[in-house]
Coordinates of C-alpha atoms and ligand atoms in Angstrom, one line a residue:
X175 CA -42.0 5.8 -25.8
X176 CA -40.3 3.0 -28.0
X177 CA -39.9 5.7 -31.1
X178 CA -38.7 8.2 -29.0
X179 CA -35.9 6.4 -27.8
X180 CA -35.2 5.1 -31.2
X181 CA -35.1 8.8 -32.4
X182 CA -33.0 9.5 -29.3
X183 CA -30.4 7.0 -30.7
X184 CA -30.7 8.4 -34.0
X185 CA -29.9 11.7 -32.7
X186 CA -26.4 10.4 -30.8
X187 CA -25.7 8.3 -33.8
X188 CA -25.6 11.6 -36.3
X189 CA -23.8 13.3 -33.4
X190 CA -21.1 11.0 -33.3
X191 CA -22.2 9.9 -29.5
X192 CA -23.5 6.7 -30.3
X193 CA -21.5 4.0 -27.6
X194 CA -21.0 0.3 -28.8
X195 CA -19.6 -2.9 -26.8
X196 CA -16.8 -5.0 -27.8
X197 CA -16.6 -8.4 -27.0
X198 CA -13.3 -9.0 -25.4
X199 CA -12.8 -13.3 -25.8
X200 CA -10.0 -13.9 -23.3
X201 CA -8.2 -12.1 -20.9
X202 CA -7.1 -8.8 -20.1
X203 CA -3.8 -7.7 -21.0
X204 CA -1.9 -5.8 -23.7
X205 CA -3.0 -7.8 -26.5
X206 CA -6.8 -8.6 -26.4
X207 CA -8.8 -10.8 -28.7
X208 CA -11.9 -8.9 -30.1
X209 CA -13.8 -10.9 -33.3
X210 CA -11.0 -13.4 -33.7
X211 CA -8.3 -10.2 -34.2
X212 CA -5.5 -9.7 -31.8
X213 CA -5.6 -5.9 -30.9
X214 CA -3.1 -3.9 -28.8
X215 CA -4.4 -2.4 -26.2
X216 CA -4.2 0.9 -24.4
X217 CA -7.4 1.7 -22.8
X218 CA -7.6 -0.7 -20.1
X219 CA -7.1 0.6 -16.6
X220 CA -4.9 -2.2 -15.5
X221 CA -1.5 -0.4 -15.0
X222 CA 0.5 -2.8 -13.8
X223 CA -0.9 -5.3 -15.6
X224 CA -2.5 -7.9 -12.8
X225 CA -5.8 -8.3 -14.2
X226 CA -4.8 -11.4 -14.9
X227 CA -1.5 -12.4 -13.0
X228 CA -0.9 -16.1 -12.1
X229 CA -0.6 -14.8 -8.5
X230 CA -4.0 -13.3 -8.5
X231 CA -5.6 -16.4 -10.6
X232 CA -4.5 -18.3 -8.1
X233 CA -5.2 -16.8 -4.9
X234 CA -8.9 -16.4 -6.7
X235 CA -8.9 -19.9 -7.1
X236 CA -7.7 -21.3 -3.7
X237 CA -10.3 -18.8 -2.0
X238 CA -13.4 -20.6 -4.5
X239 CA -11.6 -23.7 -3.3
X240 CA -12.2 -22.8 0.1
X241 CA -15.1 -20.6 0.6
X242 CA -17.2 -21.7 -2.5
X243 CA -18.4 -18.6 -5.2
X244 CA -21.5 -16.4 -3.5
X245 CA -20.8 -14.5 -0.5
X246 CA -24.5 -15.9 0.6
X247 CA -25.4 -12.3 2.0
X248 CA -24.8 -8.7 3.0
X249 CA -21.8 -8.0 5.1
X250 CA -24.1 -7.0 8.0
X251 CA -26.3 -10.6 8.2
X252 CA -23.7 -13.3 7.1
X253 CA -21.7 -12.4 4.3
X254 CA -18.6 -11.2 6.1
X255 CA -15.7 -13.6 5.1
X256 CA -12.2 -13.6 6.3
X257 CA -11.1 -13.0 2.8
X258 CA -13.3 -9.6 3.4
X259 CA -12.0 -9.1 7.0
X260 CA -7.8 -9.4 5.7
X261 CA -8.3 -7.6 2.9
X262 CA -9.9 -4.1 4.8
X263 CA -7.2 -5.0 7.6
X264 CA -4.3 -5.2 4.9
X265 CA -5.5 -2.2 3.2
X266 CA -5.4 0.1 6.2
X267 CA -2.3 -0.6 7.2
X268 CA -0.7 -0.2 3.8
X269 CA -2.3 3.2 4.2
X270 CA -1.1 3.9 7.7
X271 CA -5.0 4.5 8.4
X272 CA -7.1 3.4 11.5
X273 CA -9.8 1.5 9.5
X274 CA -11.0 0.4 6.2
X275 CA -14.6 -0.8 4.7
X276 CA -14.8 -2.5 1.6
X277 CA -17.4 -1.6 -1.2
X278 CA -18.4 -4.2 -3.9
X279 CA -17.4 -1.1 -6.5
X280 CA -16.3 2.7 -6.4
X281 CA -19.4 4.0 -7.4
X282 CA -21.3 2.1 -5.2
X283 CA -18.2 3.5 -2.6
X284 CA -19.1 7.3 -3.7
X285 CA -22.3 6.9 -3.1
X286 CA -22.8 4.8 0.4
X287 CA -19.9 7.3 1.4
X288 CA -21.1 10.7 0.8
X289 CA -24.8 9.9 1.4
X290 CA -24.0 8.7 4.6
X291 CA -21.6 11.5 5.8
X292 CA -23.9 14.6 4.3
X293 CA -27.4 15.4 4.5
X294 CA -29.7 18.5 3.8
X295 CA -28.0 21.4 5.6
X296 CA -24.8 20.4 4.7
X297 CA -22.5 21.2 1.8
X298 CA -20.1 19.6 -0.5
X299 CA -17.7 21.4 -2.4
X300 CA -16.7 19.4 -5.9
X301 CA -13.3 20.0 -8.1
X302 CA -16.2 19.9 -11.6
X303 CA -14.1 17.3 -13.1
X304 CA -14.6 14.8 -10.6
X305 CA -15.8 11.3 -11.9
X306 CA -19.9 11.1 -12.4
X307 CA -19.8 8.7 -9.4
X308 CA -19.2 11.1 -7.0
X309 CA -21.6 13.8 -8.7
X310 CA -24.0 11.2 -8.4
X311 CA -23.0 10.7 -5.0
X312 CA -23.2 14.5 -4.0
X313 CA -26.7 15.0 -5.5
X314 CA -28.5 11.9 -3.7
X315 CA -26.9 13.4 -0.3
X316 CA -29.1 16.5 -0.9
X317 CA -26.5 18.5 0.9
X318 CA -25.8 21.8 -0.9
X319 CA -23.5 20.6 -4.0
X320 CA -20.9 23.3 -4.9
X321 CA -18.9 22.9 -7.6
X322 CA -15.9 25.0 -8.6
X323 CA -13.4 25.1 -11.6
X324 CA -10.7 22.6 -12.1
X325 CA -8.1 22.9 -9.5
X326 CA -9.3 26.2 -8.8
X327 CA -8.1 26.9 -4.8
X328 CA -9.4 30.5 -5.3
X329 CA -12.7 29.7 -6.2
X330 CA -13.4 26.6 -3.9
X331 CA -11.5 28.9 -1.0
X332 CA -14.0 31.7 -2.3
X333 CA -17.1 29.2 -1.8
X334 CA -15.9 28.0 2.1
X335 CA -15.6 31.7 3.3
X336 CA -19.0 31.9 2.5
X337 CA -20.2 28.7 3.3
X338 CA -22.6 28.4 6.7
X339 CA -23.2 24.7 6.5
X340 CA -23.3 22.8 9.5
X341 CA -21.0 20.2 8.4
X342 CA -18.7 20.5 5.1
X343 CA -16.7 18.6 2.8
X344 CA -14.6 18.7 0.0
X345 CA -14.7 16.0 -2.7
X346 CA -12.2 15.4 -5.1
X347 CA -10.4 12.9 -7.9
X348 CA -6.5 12.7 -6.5
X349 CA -5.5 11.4 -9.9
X350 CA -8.4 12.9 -13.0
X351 CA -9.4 10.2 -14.9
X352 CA -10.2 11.4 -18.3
X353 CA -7.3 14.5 -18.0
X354 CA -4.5 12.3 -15.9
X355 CA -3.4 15.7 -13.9
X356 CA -3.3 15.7 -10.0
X357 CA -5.6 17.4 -8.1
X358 CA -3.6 19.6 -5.4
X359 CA -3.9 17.8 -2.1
X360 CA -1.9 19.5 0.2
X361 CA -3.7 22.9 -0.6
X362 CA -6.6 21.4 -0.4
X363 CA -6.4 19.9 3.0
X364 CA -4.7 23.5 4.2
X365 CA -8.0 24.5 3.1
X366 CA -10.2 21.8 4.8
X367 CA -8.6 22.5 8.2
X368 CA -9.1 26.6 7.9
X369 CA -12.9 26.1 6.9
X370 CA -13.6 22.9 9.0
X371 CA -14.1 21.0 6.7
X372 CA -13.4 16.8 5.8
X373 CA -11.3 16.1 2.8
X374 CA -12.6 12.8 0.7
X375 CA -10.0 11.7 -1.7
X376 CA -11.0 9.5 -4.5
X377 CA -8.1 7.9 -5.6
X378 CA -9.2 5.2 -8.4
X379 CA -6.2 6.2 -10.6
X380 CA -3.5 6.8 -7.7
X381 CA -3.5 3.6 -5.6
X382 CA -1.0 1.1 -6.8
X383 CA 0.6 3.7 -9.1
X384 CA 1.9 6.6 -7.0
X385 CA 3.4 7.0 -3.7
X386 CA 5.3 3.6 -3.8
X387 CA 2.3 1.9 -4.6
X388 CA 0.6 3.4 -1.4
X389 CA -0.9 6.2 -3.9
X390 CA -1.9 9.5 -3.3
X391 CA -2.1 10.6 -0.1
X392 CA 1.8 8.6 0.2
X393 CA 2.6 10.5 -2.8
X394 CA 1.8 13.9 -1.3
X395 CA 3.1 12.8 2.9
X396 CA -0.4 13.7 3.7
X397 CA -1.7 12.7 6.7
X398 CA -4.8 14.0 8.7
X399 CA -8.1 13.1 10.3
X400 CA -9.6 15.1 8.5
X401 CA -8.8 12.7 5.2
X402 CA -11.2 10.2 3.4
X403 CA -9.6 8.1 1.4
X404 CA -11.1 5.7 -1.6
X405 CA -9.2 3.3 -3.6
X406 CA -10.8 1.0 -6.0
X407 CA -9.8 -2.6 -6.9
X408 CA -10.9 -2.8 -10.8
X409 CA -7.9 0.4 -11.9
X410 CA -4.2 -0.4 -10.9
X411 CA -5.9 -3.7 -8.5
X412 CA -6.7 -5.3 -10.9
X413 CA -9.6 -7.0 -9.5
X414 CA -12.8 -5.2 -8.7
X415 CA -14.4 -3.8 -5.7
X416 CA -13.5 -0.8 -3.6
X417 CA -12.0 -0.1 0.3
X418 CA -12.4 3.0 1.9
X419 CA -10.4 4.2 4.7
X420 CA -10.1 6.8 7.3
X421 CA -10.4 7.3 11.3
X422 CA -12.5 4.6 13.3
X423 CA -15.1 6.3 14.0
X424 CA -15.6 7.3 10.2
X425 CA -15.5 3.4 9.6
X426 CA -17.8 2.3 11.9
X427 CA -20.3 4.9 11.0
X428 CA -20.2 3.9 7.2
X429 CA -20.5 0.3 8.7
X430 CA -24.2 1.4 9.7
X431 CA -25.2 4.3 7.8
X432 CA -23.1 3.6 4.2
X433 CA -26.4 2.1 2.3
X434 CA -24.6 0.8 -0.5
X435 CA -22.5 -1.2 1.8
X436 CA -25.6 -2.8 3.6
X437 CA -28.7 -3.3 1.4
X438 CA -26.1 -5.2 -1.1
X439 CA -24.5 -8.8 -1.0
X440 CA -21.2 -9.2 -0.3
X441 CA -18.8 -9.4 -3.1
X442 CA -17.4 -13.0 -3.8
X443 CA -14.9 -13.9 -1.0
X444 CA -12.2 -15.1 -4.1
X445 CA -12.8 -11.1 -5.3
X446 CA -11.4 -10.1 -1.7
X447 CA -8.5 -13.0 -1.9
X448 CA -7.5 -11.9 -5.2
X449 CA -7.1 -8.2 -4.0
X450 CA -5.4 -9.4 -0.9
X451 CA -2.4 -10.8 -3.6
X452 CA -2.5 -7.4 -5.4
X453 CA -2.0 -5.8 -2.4
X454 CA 1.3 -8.1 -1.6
X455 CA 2.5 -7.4 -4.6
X456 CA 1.8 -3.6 -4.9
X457 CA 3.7 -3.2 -0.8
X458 CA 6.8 -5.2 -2.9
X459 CA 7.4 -4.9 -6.6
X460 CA 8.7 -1.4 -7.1
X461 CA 9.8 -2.8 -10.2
X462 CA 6.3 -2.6 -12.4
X463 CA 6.4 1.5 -11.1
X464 CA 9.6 2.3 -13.0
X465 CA 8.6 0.4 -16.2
X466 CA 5.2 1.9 -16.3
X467 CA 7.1 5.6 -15.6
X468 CA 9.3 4.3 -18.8
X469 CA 6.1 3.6 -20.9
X470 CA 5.0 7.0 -20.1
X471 CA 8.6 8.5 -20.5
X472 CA 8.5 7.0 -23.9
X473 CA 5.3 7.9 -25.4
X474 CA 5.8 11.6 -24.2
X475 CA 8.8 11.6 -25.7
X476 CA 7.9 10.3 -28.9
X477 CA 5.0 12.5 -29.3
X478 CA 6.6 16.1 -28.1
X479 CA 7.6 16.8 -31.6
X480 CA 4.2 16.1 -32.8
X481 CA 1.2 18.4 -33.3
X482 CA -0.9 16.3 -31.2
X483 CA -2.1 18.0 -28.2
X484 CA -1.0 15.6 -25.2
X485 CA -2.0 16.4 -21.9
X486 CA 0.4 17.6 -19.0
X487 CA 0.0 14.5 -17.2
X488 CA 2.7 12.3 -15.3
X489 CA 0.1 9.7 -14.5
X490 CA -0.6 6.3 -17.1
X491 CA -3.7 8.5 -18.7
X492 CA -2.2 10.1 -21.4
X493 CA -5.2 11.6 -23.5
X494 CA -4.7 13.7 -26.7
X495 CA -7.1 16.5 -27.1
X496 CA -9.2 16.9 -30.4
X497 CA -11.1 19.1 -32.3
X498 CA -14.5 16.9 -32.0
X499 CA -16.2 14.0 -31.3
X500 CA -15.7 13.3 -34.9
X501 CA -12.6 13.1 -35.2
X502 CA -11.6 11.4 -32.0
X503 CA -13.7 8.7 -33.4
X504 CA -11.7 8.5 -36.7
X505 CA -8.8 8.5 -35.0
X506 CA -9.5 6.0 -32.8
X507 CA -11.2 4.0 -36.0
X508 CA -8.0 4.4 -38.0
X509 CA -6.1 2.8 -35.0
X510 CA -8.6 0.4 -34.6
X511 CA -8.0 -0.6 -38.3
X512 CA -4.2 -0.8 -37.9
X513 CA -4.7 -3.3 -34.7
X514 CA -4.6 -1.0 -31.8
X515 CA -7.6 -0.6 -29.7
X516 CA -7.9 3.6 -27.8
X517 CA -10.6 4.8 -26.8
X518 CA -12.6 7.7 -28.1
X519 CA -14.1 9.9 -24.9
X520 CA -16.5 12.3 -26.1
X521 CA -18.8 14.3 -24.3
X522 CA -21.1 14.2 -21.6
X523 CA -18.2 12.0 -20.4
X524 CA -15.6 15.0 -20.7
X525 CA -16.7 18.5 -21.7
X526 CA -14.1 18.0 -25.1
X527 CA -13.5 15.0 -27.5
X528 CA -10.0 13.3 -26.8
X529 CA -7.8 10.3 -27.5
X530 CA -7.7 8.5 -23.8
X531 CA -4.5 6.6 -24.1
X532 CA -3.9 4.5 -21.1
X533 CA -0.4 2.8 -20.6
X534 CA 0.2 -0.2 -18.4
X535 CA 3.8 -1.8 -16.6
X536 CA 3.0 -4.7 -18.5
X537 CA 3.4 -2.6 -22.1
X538 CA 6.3 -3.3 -24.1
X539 CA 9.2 -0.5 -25.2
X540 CA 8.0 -2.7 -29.1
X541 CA 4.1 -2.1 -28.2
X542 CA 4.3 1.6 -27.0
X543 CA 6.2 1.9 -30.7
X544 CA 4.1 0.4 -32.8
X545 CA 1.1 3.0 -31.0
X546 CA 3.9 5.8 -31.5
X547 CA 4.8 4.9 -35.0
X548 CA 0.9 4.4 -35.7
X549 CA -0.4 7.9 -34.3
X550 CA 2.7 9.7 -36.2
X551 CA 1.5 8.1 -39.7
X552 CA -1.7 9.2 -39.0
X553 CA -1.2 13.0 -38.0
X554 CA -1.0 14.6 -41.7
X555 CA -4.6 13.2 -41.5
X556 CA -5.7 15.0 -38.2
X557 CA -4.0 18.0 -38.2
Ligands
LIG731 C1 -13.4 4.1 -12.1 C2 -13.7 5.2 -11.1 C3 -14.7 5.1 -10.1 C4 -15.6 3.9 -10.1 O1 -15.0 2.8 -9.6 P1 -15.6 1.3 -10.0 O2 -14.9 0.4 -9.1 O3 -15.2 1.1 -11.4 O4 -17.1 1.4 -9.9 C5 -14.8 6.1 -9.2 N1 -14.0 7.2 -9.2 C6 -13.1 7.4 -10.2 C7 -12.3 8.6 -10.2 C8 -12.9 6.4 -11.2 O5 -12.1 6.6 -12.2

């Protein structure tokens, strides 16, 4: 078994699939330290740049302070702390939703979620570039997993009409992760209520960022109780963990059904404080929205002349297509070499090789110029 794995790895290696770790040794932020260099960063998920803000470090602390580090247990037997408690109660009414239940992670939300709502004889219907979480999720439900092209109303509307599934519901990514677009939300509720059908929303990429901070349904003026909504704490949060929200009796059913929510500890109590301060200053600062919009402004600016291949997205994921795996990892090599750390996404990830550039509030106009100035040097090299 040993060799066959090692040919395995030989085999991604030659392919250019090979993935390695960095050790990050400090914080997040747009400079990282990674073997005693300073890089610039842009492929962290922390768009407004509170991974590690004072306000979260020290809510974290003060909740350690107060409540010690483990949780001690699951949420069902004894783990449920207040921190816990405010934070799903904050959450929902940010959201203008009945109820929330927190997660200790998306995927671990995608899965207790969809598991718990579907079952054989049912069917889900899944936008095919949905994250892996929630393809995961959809194939441990065992309902019948229908998957249609990207965006495609057509096709998924095409799949419904013909659909005789007891119950039915359509998964979906508001914001893409590895492509940045929008997935069409107000379509695809019109289509949830003609086919009877629930609506779950995963908005890892939305919340914090769109819709006044609200995210994605806010973004849209969506509202329905038909809707499932996930946001995670680790993107835009910067925290980890994940809350999901809907009507009550969607809550309470996930309460004793969502697996992944009951056969796990509880995440620490300082995790939940921490995301409680995000959330304050998500409902408040309007301010980190309009400088991350004039990050993105300015890189798609810089670059429109180029012959890079950027991606119509409006979002902080800005990737640029390539040719192959190959040469996304030069590229992303040759950055690497000038200080500046993007991340090469290569298949099974995505089905093509691209730059993933991600941009953050707490960017600079200098730092986003040094990437632009960097990519435009090395084009004659990629093109
Ligand atoms: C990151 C991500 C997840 C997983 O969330 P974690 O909290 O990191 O486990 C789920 N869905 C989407 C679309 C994501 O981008």
């Amino acid at each position: 078994m040993l060799a066959e794995l090692e040919a395995g790895l030989a085999e991604l290696s030659e392919q250019y699939l090979l993935r390695q770790r960095r050790v990050v040794q400090g914080p997040q932020g747009t400079r990282v330290q990674v073997d005693g260099r300073s890089l610039l960063n842009f492929c962290s998920n922390d768009y407004l740049g509170l991974a590690n803000d004072a306000r979260l470090r020290s809510a974290a602390s003060m909740a350690i302070v107060h409540y010690g580090v483990g949780s001690g247990a699951s949420h069902l037997v004894c783990g449920h702390q207040l921190p816990h408690e405010q934070l799903e109660a904050r959450f929902a009414a940010l959201l203008g939703l009945p109820a929330a239940l927190g997660f200790g992670s998306g995927y671990m939300a995608n899965l207790g979620v969809i598991t718990a709502l579907l079952g054989r004889g049912d069917a889900v219907f899944a936008d095919k570039l949905n994250h892996a979480s929630l393809n995961d999720a959809c194939l441990l439900s065992r309902a019948d997993f229908q998957r249609f092209a990207h965006n495609d109303l057509a096709a998924l509307e095409g799949l419904l009409a013909r659909c005789t599934a007891r119950r039915k519901l359509i998964a979906v990514d508001a914001v893409y992760s590895m492509d940045g677009d929008l997935a069409p939300l107000p379509a695809l509720l019109a289509l949830a209520e003609r086919y009877d059908a629930w609506l779950y929303v995963d908005d890892a990429h939305g919340f914090g960022v769109l819709g006044e901070g609200r995210g994605s349904l806010a973004h849209w003026g969506l509202s329905s109780p038909r809707l499932i909504y996930l946001a995670t704490l680790g993107k835009a949060v910067g925290g980890a963990g994940a809350l999901v929200a809907g009507p009550q009796a969607v809550i309470s059913w996930l309460q004793n059904k969502a697996r992944t929510a009951i056969y796990t500890t509880a995440a620490l109590p300082a995790q939940a404080a921490a995301a409680l301060a995000a959330l304050e200053i998500i409902a408040s600062d309007a301010g980190r929205r309009s400088q991350l919009q004039a990050r993105i402004a300015q890189l798609r600016t810089g670059l429109a002349a180029s012959s890079y291949r950027l991606l119509d997205s409006p979002t902080p994921i800005q990737p640029i297509l390539l040719d192959s795996s190959a040469q996304a990892l030069q590229l992303a090599q040759a950055l690497w070499q000038r200080g500046i750390w993007v991340a090469a996404i290569r298949p099974p990830t995505v089905p093509s090789a691209r730059l993933r550039i991600t941009l953050s509030a707490a960017h600079s106009e200098a730092e986003v110029a040094s990437l632009l100035a960097a990519l435009l040097e090395l084009e004659r090299d990629i093109a």
